[in-house]
CSV table of C-alpha atoms in Angstrom, one decimal:
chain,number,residue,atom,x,y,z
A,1096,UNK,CA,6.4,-15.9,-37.1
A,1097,UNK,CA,7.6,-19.0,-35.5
A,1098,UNK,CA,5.2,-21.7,-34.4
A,1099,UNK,CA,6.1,-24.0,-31.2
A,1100,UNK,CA,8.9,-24.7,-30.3
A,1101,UNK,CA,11.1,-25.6,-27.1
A,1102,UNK,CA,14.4,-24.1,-25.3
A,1103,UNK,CA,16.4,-24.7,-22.4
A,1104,UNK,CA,17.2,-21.7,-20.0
A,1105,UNK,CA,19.5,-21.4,-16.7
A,1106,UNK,CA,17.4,-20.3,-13.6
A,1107,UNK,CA,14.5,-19.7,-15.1
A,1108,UNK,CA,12.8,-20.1,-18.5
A,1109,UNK,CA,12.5,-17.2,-21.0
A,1110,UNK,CA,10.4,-17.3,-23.4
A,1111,UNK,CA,11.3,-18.6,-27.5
A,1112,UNK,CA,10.8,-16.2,-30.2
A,1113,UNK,CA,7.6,-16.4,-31.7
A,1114,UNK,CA,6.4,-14.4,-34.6
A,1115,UNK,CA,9.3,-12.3,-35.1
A,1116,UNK,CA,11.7,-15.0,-35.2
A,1117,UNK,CA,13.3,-18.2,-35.9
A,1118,UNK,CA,11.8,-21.3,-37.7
A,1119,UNK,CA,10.3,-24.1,-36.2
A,1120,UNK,CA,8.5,-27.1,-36.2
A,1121,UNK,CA,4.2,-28.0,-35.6
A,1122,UNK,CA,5.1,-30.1,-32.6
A,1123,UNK,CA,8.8,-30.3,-30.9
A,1124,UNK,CA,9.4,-33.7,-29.1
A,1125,UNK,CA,12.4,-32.8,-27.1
A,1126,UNK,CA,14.2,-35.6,-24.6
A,1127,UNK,CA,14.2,-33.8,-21.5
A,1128,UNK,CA,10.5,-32.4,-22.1
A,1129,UNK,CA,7.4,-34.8,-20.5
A,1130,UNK,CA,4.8,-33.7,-23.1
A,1131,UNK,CA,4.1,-31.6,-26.3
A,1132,UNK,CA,1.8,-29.4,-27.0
A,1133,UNK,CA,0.4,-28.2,-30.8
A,1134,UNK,CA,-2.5,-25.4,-32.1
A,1135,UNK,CA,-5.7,-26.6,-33.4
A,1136,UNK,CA,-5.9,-24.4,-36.5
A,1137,UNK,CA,-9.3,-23.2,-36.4
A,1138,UNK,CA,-11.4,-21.8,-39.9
A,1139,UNK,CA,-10.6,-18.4,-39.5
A,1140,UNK,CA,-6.4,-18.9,-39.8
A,1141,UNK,CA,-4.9,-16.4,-42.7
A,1142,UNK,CA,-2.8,-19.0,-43.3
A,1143,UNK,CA,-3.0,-22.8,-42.7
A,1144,UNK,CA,-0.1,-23.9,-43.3
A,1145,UNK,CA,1.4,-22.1,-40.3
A,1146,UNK,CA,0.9,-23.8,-36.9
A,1147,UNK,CA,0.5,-21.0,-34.7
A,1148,UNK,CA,-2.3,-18.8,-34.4
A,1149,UNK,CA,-2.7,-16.5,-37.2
A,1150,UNK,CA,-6.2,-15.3,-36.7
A,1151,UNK,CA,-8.6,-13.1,-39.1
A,1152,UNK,CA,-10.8,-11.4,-36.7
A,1153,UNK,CA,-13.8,-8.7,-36.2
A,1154,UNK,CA,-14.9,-6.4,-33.6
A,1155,UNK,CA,-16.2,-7.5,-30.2
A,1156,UNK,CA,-15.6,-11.3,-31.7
A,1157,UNK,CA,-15.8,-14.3,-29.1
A,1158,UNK,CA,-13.8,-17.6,-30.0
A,1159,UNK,CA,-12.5,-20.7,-28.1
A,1160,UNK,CA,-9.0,-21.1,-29.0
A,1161,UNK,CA,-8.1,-25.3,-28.8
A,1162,UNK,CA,-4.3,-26.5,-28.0
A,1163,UNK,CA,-3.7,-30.2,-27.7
A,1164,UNK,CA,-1.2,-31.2,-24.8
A,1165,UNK,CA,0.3,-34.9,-24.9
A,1166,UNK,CA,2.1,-36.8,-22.3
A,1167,UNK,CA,4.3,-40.4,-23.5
A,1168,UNK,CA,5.5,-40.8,-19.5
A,1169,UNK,CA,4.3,-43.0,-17.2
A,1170,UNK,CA,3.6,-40.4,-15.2
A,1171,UNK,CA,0.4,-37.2,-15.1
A,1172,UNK,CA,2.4,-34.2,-15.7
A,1173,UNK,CA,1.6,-30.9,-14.5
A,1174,UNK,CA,1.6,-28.1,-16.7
A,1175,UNK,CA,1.7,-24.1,-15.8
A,1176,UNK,CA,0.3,-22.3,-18.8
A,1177,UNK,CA,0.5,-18.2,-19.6
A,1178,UNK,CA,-0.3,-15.8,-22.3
A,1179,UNK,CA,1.2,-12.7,-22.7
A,1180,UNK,CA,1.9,-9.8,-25.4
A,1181,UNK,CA,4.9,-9.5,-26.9
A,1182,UNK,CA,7.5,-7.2,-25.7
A,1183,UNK,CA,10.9,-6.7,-27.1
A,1184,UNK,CA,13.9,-7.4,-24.3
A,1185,UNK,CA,17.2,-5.2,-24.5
A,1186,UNK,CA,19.1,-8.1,-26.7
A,1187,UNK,CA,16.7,-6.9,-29.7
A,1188,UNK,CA,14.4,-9.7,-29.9
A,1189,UNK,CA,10.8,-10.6,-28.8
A,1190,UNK,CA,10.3,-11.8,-25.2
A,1191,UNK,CA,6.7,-13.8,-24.0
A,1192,UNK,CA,7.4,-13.8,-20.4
A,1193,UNK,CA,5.4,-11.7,-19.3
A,1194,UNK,CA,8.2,-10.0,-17.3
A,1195,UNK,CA,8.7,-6.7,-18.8
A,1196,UNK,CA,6.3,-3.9,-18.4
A,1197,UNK,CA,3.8,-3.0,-21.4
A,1198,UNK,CA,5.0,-0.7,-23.6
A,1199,UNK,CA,3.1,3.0,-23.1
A,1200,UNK,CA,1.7,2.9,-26.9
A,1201,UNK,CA,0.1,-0.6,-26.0
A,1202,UNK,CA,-4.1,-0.2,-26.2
A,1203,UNK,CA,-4.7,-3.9,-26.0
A,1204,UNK,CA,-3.2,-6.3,-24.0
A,1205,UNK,CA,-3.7,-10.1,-24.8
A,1206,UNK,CA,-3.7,-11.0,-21.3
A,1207,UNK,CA,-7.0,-8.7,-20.6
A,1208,UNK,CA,-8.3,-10.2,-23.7
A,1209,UNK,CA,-8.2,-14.1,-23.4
A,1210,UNK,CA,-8.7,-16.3,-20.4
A,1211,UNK,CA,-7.3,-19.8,-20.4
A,1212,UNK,CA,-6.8,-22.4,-16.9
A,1213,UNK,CA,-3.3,-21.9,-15.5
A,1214,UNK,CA,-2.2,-25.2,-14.6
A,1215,UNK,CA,-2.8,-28.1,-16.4
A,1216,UNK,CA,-2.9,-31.8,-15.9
A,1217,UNK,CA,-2.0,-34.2,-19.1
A,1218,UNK,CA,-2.7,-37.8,-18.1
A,1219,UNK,CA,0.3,-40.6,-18.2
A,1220,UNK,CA,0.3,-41.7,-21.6
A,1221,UNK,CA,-2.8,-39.5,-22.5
A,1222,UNK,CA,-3.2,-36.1,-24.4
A,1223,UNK,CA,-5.9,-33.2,-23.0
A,1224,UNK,CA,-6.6,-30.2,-24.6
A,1225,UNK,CA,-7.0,-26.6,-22.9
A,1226,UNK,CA,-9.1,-24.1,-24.4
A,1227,UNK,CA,-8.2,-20.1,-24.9
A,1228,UNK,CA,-11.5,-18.0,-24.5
A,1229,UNK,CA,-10.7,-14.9,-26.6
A,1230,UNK,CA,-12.6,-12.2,-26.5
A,1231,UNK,CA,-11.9,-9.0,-29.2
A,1232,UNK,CA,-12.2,-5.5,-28.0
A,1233,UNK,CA,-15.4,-3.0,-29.2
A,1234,UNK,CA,-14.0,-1.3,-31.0
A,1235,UNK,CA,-11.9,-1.7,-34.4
A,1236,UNK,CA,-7.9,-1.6,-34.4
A,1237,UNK,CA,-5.3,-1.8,-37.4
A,1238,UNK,CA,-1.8,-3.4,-37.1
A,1239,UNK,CA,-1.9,-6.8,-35.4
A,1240,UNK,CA,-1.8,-8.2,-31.8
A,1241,UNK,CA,1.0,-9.9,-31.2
A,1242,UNK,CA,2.0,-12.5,-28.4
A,1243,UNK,CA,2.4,-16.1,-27.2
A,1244,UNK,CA,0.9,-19.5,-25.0
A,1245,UNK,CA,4.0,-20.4,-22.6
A,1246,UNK,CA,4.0,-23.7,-21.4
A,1247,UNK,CA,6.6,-25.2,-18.3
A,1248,UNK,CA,5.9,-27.9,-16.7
A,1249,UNK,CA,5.5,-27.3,-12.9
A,1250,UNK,CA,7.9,-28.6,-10.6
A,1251,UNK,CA,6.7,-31.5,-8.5
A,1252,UNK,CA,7.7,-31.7,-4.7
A,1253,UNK,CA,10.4,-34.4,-5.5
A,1254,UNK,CA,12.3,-32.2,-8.0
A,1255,UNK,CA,12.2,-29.7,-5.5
A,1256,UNK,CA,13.6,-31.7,-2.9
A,1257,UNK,CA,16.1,-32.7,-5.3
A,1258,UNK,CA,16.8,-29.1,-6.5
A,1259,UNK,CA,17.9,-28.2,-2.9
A,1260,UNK,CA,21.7,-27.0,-2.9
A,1261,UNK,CA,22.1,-26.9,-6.9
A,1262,UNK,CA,23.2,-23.4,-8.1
A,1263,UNK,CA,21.6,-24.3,-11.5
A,1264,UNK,CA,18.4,-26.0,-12.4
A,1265,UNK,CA,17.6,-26.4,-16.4
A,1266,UNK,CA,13.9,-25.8,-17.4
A,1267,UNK,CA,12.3,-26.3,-20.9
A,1268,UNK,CA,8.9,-24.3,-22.4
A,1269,UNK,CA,7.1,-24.6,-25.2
A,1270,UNK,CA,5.5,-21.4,-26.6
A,1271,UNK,CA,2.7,-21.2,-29.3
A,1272,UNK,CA,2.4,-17.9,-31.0
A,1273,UNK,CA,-1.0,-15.9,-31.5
A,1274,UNK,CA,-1.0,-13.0,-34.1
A,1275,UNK,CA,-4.6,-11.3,-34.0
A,1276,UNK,CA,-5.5,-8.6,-37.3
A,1277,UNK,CA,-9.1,-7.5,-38.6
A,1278,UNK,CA,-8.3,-5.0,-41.3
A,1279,UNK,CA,-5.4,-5.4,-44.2
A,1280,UNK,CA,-4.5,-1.6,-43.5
A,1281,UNK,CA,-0.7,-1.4,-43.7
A,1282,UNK,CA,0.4,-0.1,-40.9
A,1283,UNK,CA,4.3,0.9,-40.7
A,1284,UNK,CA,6.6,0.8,-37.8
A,1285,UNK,CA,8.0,4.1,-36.4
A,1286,UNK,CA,10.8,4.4,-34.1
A,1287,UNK,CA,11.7,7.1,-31.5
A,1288,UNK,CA,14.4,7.3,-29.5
A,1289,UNK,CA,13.4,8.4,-25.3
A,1290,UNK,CA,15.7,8.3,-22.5
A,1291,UNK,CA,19.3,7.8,-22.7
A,1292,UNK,CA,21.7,7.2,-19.5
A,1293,UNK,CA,24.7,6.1,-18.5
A,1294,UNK,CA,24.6,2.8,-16.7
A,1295,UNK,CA,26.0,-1.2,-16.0
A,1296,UNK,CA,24.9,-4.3,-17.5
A,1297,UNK,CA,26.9,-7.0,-15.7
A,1298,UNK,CA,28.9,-4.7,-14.1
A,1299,UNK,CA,29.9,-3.3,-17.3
A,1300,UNK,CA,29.9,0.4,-17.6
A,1301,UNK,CA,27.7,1.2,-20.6
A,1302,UNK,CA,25.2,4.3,-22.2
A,1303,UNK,CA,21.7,2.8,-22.8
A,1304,UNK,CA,19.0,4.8,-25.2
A,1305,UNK,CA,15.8,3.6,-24.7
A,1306,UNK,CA,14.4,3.1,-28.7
A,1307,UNK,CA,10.6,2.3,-28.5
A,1308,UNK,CA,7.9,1.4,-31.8
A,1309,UNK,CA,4.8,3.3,-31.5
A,1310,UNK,CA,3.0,1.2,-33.9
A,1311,UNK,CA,1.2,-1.9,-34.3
A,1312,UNK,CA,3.6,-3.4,-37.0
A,1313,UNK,CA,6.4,-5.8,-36.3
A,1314,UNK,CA,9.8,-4.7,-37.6
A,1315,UNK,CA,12.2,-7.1,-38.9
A,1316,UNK,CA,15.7,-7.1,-39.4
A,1317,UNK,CA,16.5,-4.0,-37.9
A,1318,UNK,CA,20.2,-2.3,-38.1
A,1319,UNK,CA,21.4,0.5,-35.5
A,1320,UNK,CA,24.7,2.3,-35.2
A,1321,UNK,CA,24.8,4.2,-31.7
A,1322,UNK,CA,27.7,6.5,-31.3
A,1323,UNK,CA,28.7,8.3,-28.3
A,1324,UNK,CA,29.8,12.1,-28.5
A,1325,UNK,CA,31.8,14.5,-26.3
A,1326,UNK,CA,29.1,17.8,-26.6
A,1327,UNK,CA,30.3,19.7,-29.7
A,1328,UNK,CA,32.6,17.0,-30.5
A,1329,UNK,CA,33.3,16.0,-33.7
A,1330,UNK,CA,34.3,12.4,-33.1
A,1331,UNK,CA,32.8,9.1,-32.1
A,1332,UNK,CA,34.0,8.2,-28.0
A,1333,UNK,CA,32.2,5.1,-28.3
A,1334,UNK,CA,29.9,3.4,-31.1
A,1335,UNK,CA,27.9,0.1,-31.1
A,1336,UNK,CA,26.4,-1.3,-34.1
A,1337,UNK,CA,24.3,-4.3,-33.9
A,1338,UNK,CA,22.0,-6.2,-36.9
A,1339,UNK,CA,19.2,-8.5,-37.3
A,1340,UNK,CA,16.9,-7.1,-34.5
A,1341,UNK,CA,13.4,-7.4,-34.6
A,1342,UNK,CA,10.9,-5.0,-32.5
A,1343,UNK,CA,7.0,-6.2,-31.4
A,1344,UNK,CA,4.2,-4.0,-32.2
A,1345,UNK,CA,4.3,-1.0,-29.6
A,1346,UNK,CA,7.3,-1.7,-27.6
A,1347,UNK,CA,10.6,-0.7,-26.6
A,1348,UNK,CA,13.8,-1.5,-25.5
A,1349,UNK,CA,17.0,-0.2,-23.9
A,1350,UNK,CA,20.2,-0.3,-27.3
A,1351,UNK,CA,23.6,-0.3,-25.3
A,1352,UNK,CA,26.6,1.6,-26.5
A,1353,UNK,CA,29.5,0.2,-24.2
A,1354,UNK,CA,32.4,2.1,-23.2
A,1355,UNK,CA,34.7,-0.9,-23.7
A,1356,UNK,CA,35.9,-1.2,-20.0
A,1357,UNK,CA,36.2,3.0,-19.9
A,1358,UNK,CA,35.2,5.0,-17.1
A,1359,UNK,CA,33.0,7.2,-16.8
A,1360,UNK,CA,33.8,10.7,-16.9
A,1361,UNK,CA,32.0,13.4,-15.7
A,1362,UNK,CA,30.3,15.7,-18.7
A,1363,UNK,CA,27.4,16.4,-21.0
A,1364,UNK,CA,27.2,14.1,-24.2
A,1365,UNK,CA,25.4,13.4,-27.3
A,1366,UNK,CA,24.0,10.1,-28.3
A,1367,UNK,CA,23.5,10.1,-32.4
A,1368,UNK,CA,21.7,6.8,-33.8
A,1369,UNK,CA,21.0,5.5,-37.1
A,1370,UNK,CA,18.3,2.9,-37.3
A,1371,UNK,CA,17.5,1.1,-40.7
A,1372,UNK,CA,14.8,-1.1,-41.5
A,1373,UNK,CA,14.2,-2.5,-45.6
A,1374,UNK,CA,13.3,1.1,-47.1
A,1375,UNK,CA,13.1,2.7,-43.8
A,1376,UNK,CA,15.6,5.4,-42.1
A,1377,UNK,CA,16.0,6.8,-38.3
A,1378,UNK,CA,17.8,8.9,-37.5
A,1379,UNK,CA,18.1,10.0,-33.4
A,1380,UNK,CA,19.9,12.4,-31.2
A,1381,UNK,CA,20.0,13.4,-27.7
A,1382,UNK,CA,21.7,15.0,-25.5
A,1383,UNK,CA,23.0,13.4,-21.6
A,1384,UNK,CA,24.9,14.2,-18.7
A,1385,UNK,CA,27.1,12.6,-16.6
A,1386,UNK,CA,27.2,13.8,-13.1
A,1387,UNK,CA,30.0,13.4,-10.7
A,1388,UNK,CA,28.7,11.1,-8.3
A,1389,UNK,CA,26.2,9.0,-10.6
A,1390,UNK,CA,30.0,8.2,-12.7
A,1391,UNK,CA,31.8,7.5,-9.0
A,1392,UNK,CA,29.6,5.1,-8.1
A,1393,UNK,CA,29.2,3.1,-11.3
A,1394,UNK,CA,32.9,3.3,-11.8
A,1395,UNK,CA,33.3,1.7,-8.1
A,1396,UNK,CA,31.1,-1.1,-9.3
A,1397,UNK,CA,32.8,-2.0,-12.5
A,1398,UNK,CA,34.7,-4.8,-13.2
A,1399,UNK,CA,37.8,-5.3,-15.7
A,1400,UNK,CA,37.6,-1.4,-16.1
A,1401,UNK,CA,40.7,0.6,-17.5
A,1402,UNK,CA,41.5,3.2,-15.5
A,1403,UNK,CA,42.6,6.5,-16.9
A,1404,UNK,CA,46.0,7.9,-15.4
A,1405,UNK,CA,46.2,10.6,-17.5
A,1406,UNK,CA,45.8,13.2,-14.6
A,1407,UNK,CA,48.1,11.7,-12.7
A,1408,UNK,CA,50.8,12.1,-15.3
A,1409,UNK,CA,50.5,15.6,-15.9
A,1410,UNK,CA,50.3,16.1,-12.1
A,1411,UNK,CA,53.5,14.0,-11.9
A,1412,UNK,CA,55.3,15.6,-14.7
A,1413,UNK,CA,54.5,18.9,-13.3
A,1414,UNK,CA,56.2,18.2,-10.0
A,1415,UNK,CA,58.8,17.1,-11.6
A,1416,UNK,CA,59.1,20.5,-13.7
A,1417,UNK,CA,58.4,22.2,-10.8
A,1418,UNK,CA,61.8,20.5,-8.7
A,1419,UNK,CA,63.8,21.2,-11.5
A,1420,UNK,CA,63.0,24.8,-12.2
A,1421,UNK,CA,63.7,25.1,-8.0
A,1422,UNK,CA,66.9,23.3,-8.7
A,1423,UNK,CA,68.4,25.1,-11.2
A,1424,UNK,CA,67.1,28.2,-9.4
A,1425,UNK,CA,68.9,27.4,-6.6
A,1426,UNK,CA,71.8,26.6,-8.7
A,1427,UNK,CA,71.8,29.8,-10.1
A,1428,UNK,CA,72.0,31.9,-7.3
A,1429,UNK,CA,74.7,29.8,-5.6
A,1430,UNK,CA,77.2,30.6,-8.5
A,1431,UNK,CA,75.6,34.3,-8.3
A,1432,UNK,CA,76.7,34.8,-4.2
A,1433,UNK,CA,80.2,33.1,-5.3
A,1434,UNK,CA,80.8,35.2,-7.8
């Protein structure tokens, strides 16, 4: 689980990989960011030598969560703060934006269960501290709660103004991480596999097989090998294998097989997946189809897509066989009538 840390995005800001992810430092000082932000480790941390929330809890438990914010500017910076579960976005990693829709297997969402101020105001050359109110639900759960603090400073009316014709505007966040347990049950991840359809990712013809966790364990470095059948084929159309993906507790996302600049053809299909995880095996299958005018219209949209001519050179070759056999025909019963 990662701590704080800070990341430049184009448009808009996702959120950094907490908890599932990449190493970090207590408190990032980056040149383009206007303040910092670190977690007050309170009594109750599993571990304090982490710098996120790591939090032993109970049933129905209230607690004030503290996170210092600190400004070296000359200038009172305004800060937009958010919390939000973890989800898992289709690149195979955790995601804090609070974009994605929660995950059907989700009971609790951190979001209904803490309450911290929005915006934000750290002082020129100050520091402030904002306060998380937490409160647990009733009743008792296993696995852990996972999800993050986001933090982006809010764009003042000069930036704006400034902003106004630039196809591209760089913004930094910080996120804290929050991990929430009160029993030491061991709870294992379990993967199923739902949905799977043809579709486009930037205009990119590709099958998508939507893999969800049911449980309330975080899976780490997770292997998957999608393969793409012809129904009651015996070999591989297509096959995508990816490594190092990490799932939050009780969410899903959408594994892409791509068709490597194919089209689409009309048909039914089988998607087989192997997923691996440490000791762990998956193993998924499902069957498609393809319909006539869902692949017409995707194929319209593609870009850079090879287009199969294979038809069109038996049709050709046919006509061709076709002229000849009339020619020779003809020839035939021209030497006949002189004869």
């Amino acid at each position: 689980m990662e701590e704080c840390s800070v990341k430049k995005v184009r448009v808009y800001f996702f959120s950094l990989l907490i908890v599932l992810g990449i190493t970090m430092v207590p408190t990032v000082e980056a040149a383009e960011m206007n303040f910092s932000v670190q977690a007050v480790i309170p009594e109750n941390q599993q571990d304090k030598s982490k710098t996120y929330f790591d939090l032993k809890m109970t049933p129905n438990q209230s607690q004030d969560i503290t996170i210092t914010m600190k400004n070296d500017t000359s200038k009172d910076v305004t800060v937009e703060v958010g919390v939000n579960t973890a989800t898992t976005n289709d690149n195979g990693i955790a995601d804090y934006n609070g974009k994605k829709e929660k995950d059907s297997t989700l009971k609790y969402d951190l979001s209904d269960l803490i309450e911290i101020d929005k915006e934000i105001v750290v002082p020129s050359n100050g520091e402030t501290s904002v306060v998380a109110h937490l409160k647990m639900p009733k009743e008792m759960f296993d696995g852990v709660l996972v999800g993050g603090f986001t933090f982006i400073e809010k764009e003042s009316t000069e930036s704006l103004e400034e902003q106004k014709g630039v196809s591209v505007v760089n913004k930094y966040a910080y996120t804290i991480g929050i991990q929430l347990q009160e029993t030491d049950k061991i709870i294992n991840p379990e993967l199923v596999l739902n949905d799977v359809s043809p579709t486009q990712v930037n205009f990119r013809n590709v099958v998508e097989a939507n893999i969800q966790n049911t449980e309330s364990a975080i899976l780490k470095d997770l292997t998957i090998d999608g393969k793409i059948f012809k129904k009651n084929g015996k070999e591989a159309l297509y096959e995508t294998k990816r490594t190092d993906l990490r799932m939050a507790p009780n969410s899903n996302f959408n594994y892409r097989v791509s068709l490597n600049n194919d089209e689409f053809k009309p048909g039914v299909y089988v998607f087989k997946g192997v997923a691996n995880a440490g000791d762990k095996e998956w193993k998924f299958e499902k069957e498609f189809t393809i319909k006539g005018d869902v692949a017409k219209e995707l194929n319209e949209k593609a870009v850079e897509i090879d287009k199969d001519y294979t038809i069109y050179i038996y049709i050709g070759v046919g006509l061709i066989i076709f002229i000849l056999v009339l020619i020779i025909l003809y020839l035939l019963r021209k030497v006949k009538r002189a004869q």
